[in-house]
Coordinates of C-alpha atoms in Angstrom, one line a residue:
M1 CA -19.6 -63.5 -8.4
A2 CA -19.8 -63.8 -4.8
R3 CA -16.8 -62.8 -3.7
G4 CA -17.2 -59.3 -6.2
G5 CA -20.4 -58.6 -4.0
E6 CA -18.5 -59.0 -0.8
Q7 CA -15.5 -56.6 -2.3
W8 CA -18.4 -54.1 -3.3
R9 CA -19.9 -54.7 0.1
S10 CA -16.7 -53.9 1.6
D11 CA -15.9 -50.9 -0.1
W12 CA -19.2 -49.4 0.6
E13 CA -19.0 -50.0 4.6
Q14 CA -15.7 -48.6 4.3
L15 CA -17.0 -45.3 2.3
T16 CA -19.9 -45.3 5.3
A17 CA -17.5 -45.4 7.5
D18 CA -15.5 -42.5 6.3
Y19 CA -18.3 -40.7 5.9
Q20 CA -19.6 -40.3 9.0
Q21 CA -16.1 -39.6 10.4
I22 CA -16.0 -36.4 7.9
Q23 CA -19.4 -35.5 9.3
D24 CA -18.2 -35.6 12.8
M25 CA -15.0 -33.6 11.8
H26 CA -17.3 -31.2 10.1
K27 CA -19.6 -30.8 13.0
L28 CA -16.7 -30.1 15.2
Y29 CA -14.9 -27.5 13.0
K30 CA -18.1 -25.5 12.8
Q31 CA -18.6 -25.8 16.6
Q32 CA -14.9 -24.7 16.9
L33 CA -15.7 -22.1 14.3
E34 CA -18.1 -20.5 16.4
E35 CA -16.1 -20.3 19.2
M36 CA -13.4 -18.8 17.5
I37 CA -16.0 -16.1 16.2
K38 CA -17.2 -15.4 20.1
L39 CA -13.3 -15.1 21.2
Q40 CA -12.9 -12.3 18.2
N41 CA -15.6 -10.6 19.3
S42 CA -14.4 -10.6 22.8
C43 CA -11.3 -9.6 22.1
L44 CA -12.4 -6.6 19.9
C45 CA -14.6 -5.5 22.8
S46 CA -12.2 -5.8 25.3
I47 CA -9.7 -3.6 23.3
E48 CA -12.1 -1.0 22.3
R49 CA -13.0 -0.5 26.2
Q50 CA -9.2 -0.4 26.7
K51 CA -9.2 2.1 24.3
K52 CA -11.8 4.5 25.4
K53 CA -10.0 4.4 28.9
F54 CA -6.9 4.9 27.5
K55 CA -7.7 8.2 26.3
E56 CA -9.9 9.4 29.3
L57 CA -6.7 8.8 31.1
S58 CA -4.3 10.6 28.3
K59 CA -6.7 13.4 28.9
S60 CA -6.2 13.3 32.7
L61 CA -2.6 12.8 32.8
K62 CA -2.1 15.8 30.8
Q63 CA -4.2 18.0 32.9
C64 CA -2.2 16.4 35.6
S65 CA 1.4 17.0 34.0
R66 CA 0.3 21.0 34.0
S67 CA 0.5 21.2 37.7
A68 CA 2.6 18.2 39.0
R69 CA 5.6 18.3 41.0
A70 CA 9.2 17.6 39.7
G71 CA 9.4 14.0 41.4
E72 CA 5.6 13.3 39.8
V73 CA 6.7 14.2 36.0
E74 CA 9.2 11.7 35.6
G75 CA 6.4 8.8 37.1
L76 CA 3.6 10.5 34.6
K77 CA 5.9 10.2 31.6
L78 CA 6.7 6.8 32.2
I79 CA 3.1 5.8 32.2
Q80 CA 2.6 7.7 28.6
E81 CA 5.6 5.7 27.3
M82 CA 4.0 2.2 28.8
M83 CA 0.5 3.5 27.2
K84 CA 2.2 3.9 23.8
E85 CA 4.0 0.4 24.1
R86 CA 0.6 -1.0 24.7
Q87 CA -1.2 0.3 21.7
N88 CA 1.7 -0.9 19.4
V89 CA 0.4 -4.2 21.1
F90 CA -3.1 -3.5 20.3
F91 CA -2.1 -2.9 16.6
E92 CA -0.6 -5.9 16.7
M93 CA -3.6 -8.2 18.1
E94 CA -5.9 -6.3 15.5
A95 CA -4.2 -7.3 12.6
F96 CA -5.6 -10.6 13.4
L97 CA -9.2 -9.7 14.4
P98 CA -12.0 -8.5 11.8
K99 CA -12.0 -4.8 10.9
K100 CA -14.8 -3.0 9.1
N101 CA -13.5 -2.2 5.5
G102 CA -13.1 1.7 4.8
L103 CA -15.3 3.8 2.8
Y104 CA -13.0 2.3 -0.8
L105 CA -13.1 -1.1 0.4
N106 CA -17.0 -1.1 1.0
L107 CA -17.5 0.8 -2.3
V108 CA -15.3 -2.2 -4.0
L109 CA -15.9 -5.3 -2.1
G110 CA -18.8 -4.7 -0.2
N111 CA -19.1 -5.3 4.0
V112 CA -16.4 -8.3 3.3
N113 CA -14.2 -9.5 6.1
V114 CA -10.6 -9.1 4.4
T115 CA -8.6 -9.8 7.1
L116 CA -6.4 -13.2 7.0
L117 CA -6.0 -15.0 10.1
S118 CA -2.5 -16.3 9.9
K119 CA 0.6 -15.2 9.9
Q120 CA 1.7 -17.3 6.8
A121 CA -1.2 -16.0 4.9
K122 CA -0.6 -12.2 5.5
F123 CA 3.4 -12.6 4.5
A124 CA 1.9 -14.9 1.2
Y125 CA -0.5 -12.0 0.1
K126 CA 2.1 -9.2 0.9
D127 CA 5.0 -11.1 -1.2
E128 CA 1.9 -11.4 -3.6
Y129 CA 1.4 -7.9 -4.1
E130 CA 5.1 -6.9 -3.9
K131 CA 5.7 -9.5 -6.9
F132 CA 2.5 -7.8 -8.8
K133 CA 4.2 -4.5 -8.3
L134 CA 7.5 -5.5 -9.8
Y135 CA 6.1 -7.4 -12.8
L136 CA 3.6 -4.8 -14.0
T137 CA 6.7 -2.0 -13.6
I138 CA 8.7 -4.2 -16.1
I139 CA 5.3 -4.7 -18.1
L140 CA 5.0 -0.9 -18.0
L141 CA 8.4 0.2 -18.7
L142 CA 8.4 -2.0 -22.2
I143 CA 5.2 -1.0 -23.6
S144 CA 6.1 2.6 -22.6
F145 CA 9.3 2.2 -24.5
T146 CA 7.6 0.5 -27.4
C147 CA 5.0 3.5 -27.6
R148 CA 7.3 5.8 -27.7
F149 CA 10.2 4.6 -29.9
L150 CA 8.7 1.9 -31.9
L151 CA 5.0 2.3 -32.7
N152 CA 2.9 5.4 -32.5
S153 CA -0.5 4.4 -32.6
R154 CA -3.6 5.6 -30.3
V155 CA -5.0 2.3 -29.9
I156 CA -1.8 1.1 -28.1
D157 CA -1.9 4.3 -26.2
S158 CA -5.5 3.6 -25.2
L159 CA -4.4 0.1 -23.9
F160 CA -1.1 1.4 -22.3
N161 CA -3.5 3.7 -20.4
F162 CA -6.1 1.2 -19.4
L163 CA -3.5 -0.8 -18.1
L164 CA -2.3 2.4 -16.1
V165 CA -5.9 2.7 -14.9
W166 CA -6.3 -1.1 -14.0
Y167 CA -3.1 -1.2 -12.2
Y168 CA -3.5 1.8 -10.1
C169 CA -7.1 0.6 -9.2
T170 CA -5.6 -2.8 -8.5
L171 CA -2.9 -1.7 -6.3
T172 CA -5.6 0.6 -4.4
I173 CA -7.6 -2.5 -3.5
R174 CA -4.7 -4.7 -2.3
E175 CA -3.3 -1.8 -0.4
G176 CA -6.7 -1.4 1.4
I177 CA -6.6 -4.9 2.5
L178 CA -3.1 -5.3 3.3
V179 CA -3.6 -1.9 5.7
N180 CA -6.7 -4.2 7.3
N181 CA -3.9 -7.2 7.8
G182 CA -1.2 -4.9 9.7
S183 CA 0.7 -2.6 7.0
R184 CA 1.6 0.4 7.9
I185 CA 1.5 2.1 4.6
K186 CA -0.7 5.5 5.3
G187 CA -0.7 9.0 4.6
W188 CA 0.4 10.5 1.2
W189 CA 1.7 7.2 -0.1
V190 CA -2.0 5.8 -0.1
F191 CA -3.6 9.0 -1.7
H192 CA -0.8 8.9 -4.6
H193 CA -1.8 6.0 -6.1
Y194 CA -5.8 7.1 -6.2
V195 CA -4.3 10.4 -7.8
S196 CA -2.3 8.4 -10.6
A197 CA -5.5 6.2 -11.4
F198 CA -7.5 9.2 -11.6
L199 CA -4.7 10.8 -14.0
S200 CA -4.6 7.7 -16.3
G201 CA -8.2 7.5 -16.8
V202 CA -8.0 11.2 -17.9
M203 CA -5.0 10.3 -20.5
L204 CA -7.2 7.2 -21.5
T205 CA -10.4 9.4 -22.6
W206 CA -7.7 12.2 -24.3
P207 CA -8.9 12.4 -28.0
D208 CA -6.2 11.9 -30.4
Y209 CA -6.1 15.5 -31.4
L210 CA -3.2 18.3 -31.9
M211 CA -2.8 18.6 -28.0
Y212 CA -2.7 15.1 -27.6
Q213 CA 0.3 14.7 -29.8
M214 CA 1.9 17.8 -28.5
F215 CA 2.3 16.0 -24.9
R216 CA 2.3 12.3 -26.2
N217 CA 6.3 11.8 -26.2
Q218 CA 6.8 13.8 -22.7
F219 CA 4.4 11.6 -20.9
L220 CA 5.4 8.3 -22.5
S221 CA 9.4 9.4 -21.5
Y222 CA 8.3 10.6 -18.1
S223 CA 6.5 6.8 -17.6
M224 CA 9.7 5.3 -18.9
Y225 CA 11.8 7.2 -16.1
Q226 CA 9.1 6.8 -13.6
N227 CA 8.8 2.9 -14.2
F228 CA 12.7 2.5 -14.3
V229 CA 13.0 4.3 -11.0
Q230 CA 10.2 2.3 -9.3
F231 CA 12.3 -0.9 -10.6
L232 CA 15.5 0.7 -8.6
Q233 CA 13.6 1.3 -5.8
Y234 CA 11.8 -2.4 -5.5
Y235 CA 15.2 -3.9 -5.5
Y236 CA 16.9 -1.4 -2.6
Q237 CA 14.1 -1.0 -0.8
S238 CA 13.1 -4.5 -0.5
G239 CA 16.7 -5.1 0.6
S240 CA 16.7 -2.6 3.3
L241 CA 13.3 -3.6 4.7
Y242 CA 14.6 -7.3 4.9
R243 CA 17.6 -6.3 6.9
L244 CA 15.8 -4.2 9.0
R245 CA 13.0 -6.9 9.5
A246 CA 15.9 -9.0 10.4
L247 CA 17.0 -6.7 13.2
G248 CA 13.7 -6.3 14.4
E249 CA 13.4 -2.5 13.4
R250 CA 10.7 -2.6 10.9
H251 CA 7.0 -4.5 10.9
N252 CA 7.0 -7.7 9.1
M253 CA 4.3 -6.6 7.1
D254 CA 5.5 -2.9 6.0
L255 CA 5.7 -2.5 2.2
T256 CA 7.9 -0.8 -0.4
V257 CA 6.7 2.1 -1.8
E258 CA 7.0 5.1 -4.6
G259 CA 9.1 7.0 -2.8
F260 CA 11.6 8.0 0.2
Q261 CA 11.0 6.6 3.6
F262 CA 12.4 7.3 6.9
W263 CA 13.9 4.0 7.2
M264 CA 15.4 4.1 3.8
W265 CA 18.8 6.5 5.4
R266 CA 21.1 3.4 5.6
G267 CA 23.2 3.2 1.9
L268 CA 19.8 4.4 0.2
T269 CA 20.4 7.9 0.1
F270 CA 22.0 7.8 -3.7
L271 CA 18.3 7.1 -4.7
L272 CA 17.2 11.1 -3.9
P273 CA 18.4 12.6 -7.1
F274 CA 16.4 10.2 -8.9
L275 CA 13.3 11.1 -6.8
F276 CA 14.2 14.7 -7.2
F277 CA 14.7 14.3 -11.0
G278 CA 11.3 12.6 -11.2
H279 CA 9.3 14.8 -9.0
F280 CA 10.4 18.0 -10.7
W281 CA 9.4 16.1 -14.1
Q282 CA 5.8 15.9 -12.9
L283 CA 6.4 19.7 -12.1
S284 CA 7.3 20.2 -16.0
N285 CA 4.6 18.1 -17.3
A286 CA 1.7 20.3 -15.3
I287 CA 3.5 23.6 -16.6
T288 CA 3.8 22.2 -20.1
L289 CA -0.2 21.4 -19.9
F290 CA -1.0 24.5 -18.3
R291 CA 0.5 26.2 -21.3
L292 CA -0.9 24.1 -23.8
T293 CA -4.4 25.9 -22.3
G294 CA -3.7 28.8 -23.8
H295 CA -3.3 27.2 -27.4
P296 CA -5.8 28.4 -29.7
D297 CA -6.6 24.8 -31.0
C298 CA -6.8 23.4 -27.1
K299 CA -10.6 22.6 -26.7
E300 CA -10.3 19.3 -24.6
W301 CA -10.9 19.5 -21.1
Q302 CA -8.3 16.4 -20.3
V303 CA -5.7 18.9 -20.7
L304 CA -6.2 21.3 -17.9
M305 CA -7.2 18.0 -15.5
C306 CA -4.1 16.2 -16.4
G307 CA -2.2 19.5 -15.5
F308 CA -3.6 19.7 -12.2
A309 CA -3.0 15.8 -11.5
F310 CA 0.5 16.4 -12.3
L311 CA 0.7 19.3 -10.1
V312 CA -0.7 17.7 -7.2
L313 CA 1.4 14.6 -7.8
F314 CA 4.4 16.9 -7.7
L315 CA 3.3 18.6 -4.2
G316 CA 2.7 15.7 -2.6
N317 CA 6.1 13.8 -3.5
F318 CA 8.2 16.7 -3.3
L319 CA 7.1 17.9 0.3
T320 CA 6.7 14.2 1.7
T321 CA 10.5 13.8 0.8
V322 CA 11.5 17.3 2.2
R323 CA 9.5 16.4 5.4
V324 CA 11.6 13.1 5.6
I325 CA 14.9 14.8 5.0
Y326 CA 14.0 17.3 7.6
Q327 CA 12.6 15.0 10.3
K328 CA 15.8 12.8 9.8
Q329 CA 18.3 15.9 10.0
K330 CA 16.4 17.1 13.1
Q331 CA 17.1 13.7 14.5
R332 CA 20.8 14.0 13.8
E333 CA 20.8 17.2 15.4
G334 CA 19.2 15.7 18.9
K335 CA 21.7 12.9 18.9
V336 CA 24.8 15.4 18.3
K337 CA 23.2 17.3 21.4
S338 CA 22.9 14.4 23.6
L339 CA 26.4 14.0 22.6

C-alpha cells in the first residue's frame, strides 16, 4: 500500500508539472495571438494608406501624361506598370489578412472572419471545394438520368430540385469564402450560381400540373447534358490549371468554372462546341417556356419565371464566352502585327 501511495503521489506531481507547463504555453499563445492581431491591423491600415495614395498618384499621372513631353511619357508608363505590380502584391498580402465579408456572406454567416491564415489551409479548402463540385456533379447526373428514364415521380423530382437548390446555395457560400482567401473568380461566374439557385428554387415550387409535365423531360435532359459537360470541364480545366500553375502563369487559388476562360485555349478549344450547344439549349428552354405561357391551361407563375431565368443564363453564358473569344483573337492579331 505504501508503494502504491508513493506511485499515486508521483503521478499527481507529474500531472501538476505538466498542467503548469500547459498553462505557461497557453499564456504565451494568447500573448502571441494578441501581437498577431495587432500586426494584422497594422498591415491592413498601411495597405489602405498605400492604396489611397496610389489613387491620388494615378489621377495626377493621367493629368501629367496629357501635357507630358516625349521623353517623360516612357517614365510615366514605367511608374504606372510598377503601380500595377504593387497592387498585385497587395492582393497577395490581403489574402492572408482578415477581410470584411460581402453582403451575401454577412447575410448568411454574419460578421465572421473566414480568412484562412496558412497556404496549406487555403489549398485544402480549395481542393475540398473542387471535389465537392465533382462529386455533386456525378450525383446530379445519375439522379437526372434516373428521373428522366426510370422514374416519373414528382416526389423524386422535388428531391432532385431540392438538391440543386442546396448545391448552388452551398457553392455561392463557398465561393464567397474562397474570394476572401485570394481566389479570383468574379463577374458572371459568381452571378451564374445565384441565378441557377433561383431557377432551381422556382422549379422546386412548380406544381405537378400539365405545364410541368410538358416541360419536365426537356428540363431533365438538359440537366443530364449540363452535368456531363461540367464533368468534362472539371477534368480538362483542372489539368490545364495544374500545368499553368507549375509554369507560374496562374494563381494558386484559381478555380475551375462552368464556362470558357481566357487561360483555357491551350488544347481545350474542343470544349467550345459543347459549351455553345449547352448555351443554345438554355435559349431553347426559355423559348419553350415562353410559348407555354400562351397555353390555355397555363396558370402557374413558375412558367414565366423559369423562362426569364433560362434567358438570363443563356445571355450571360453566351456573351461571356464570345467576349473571351474576341479578346483572345485581338491578342493574337496584336502579336502578329508586332512581328
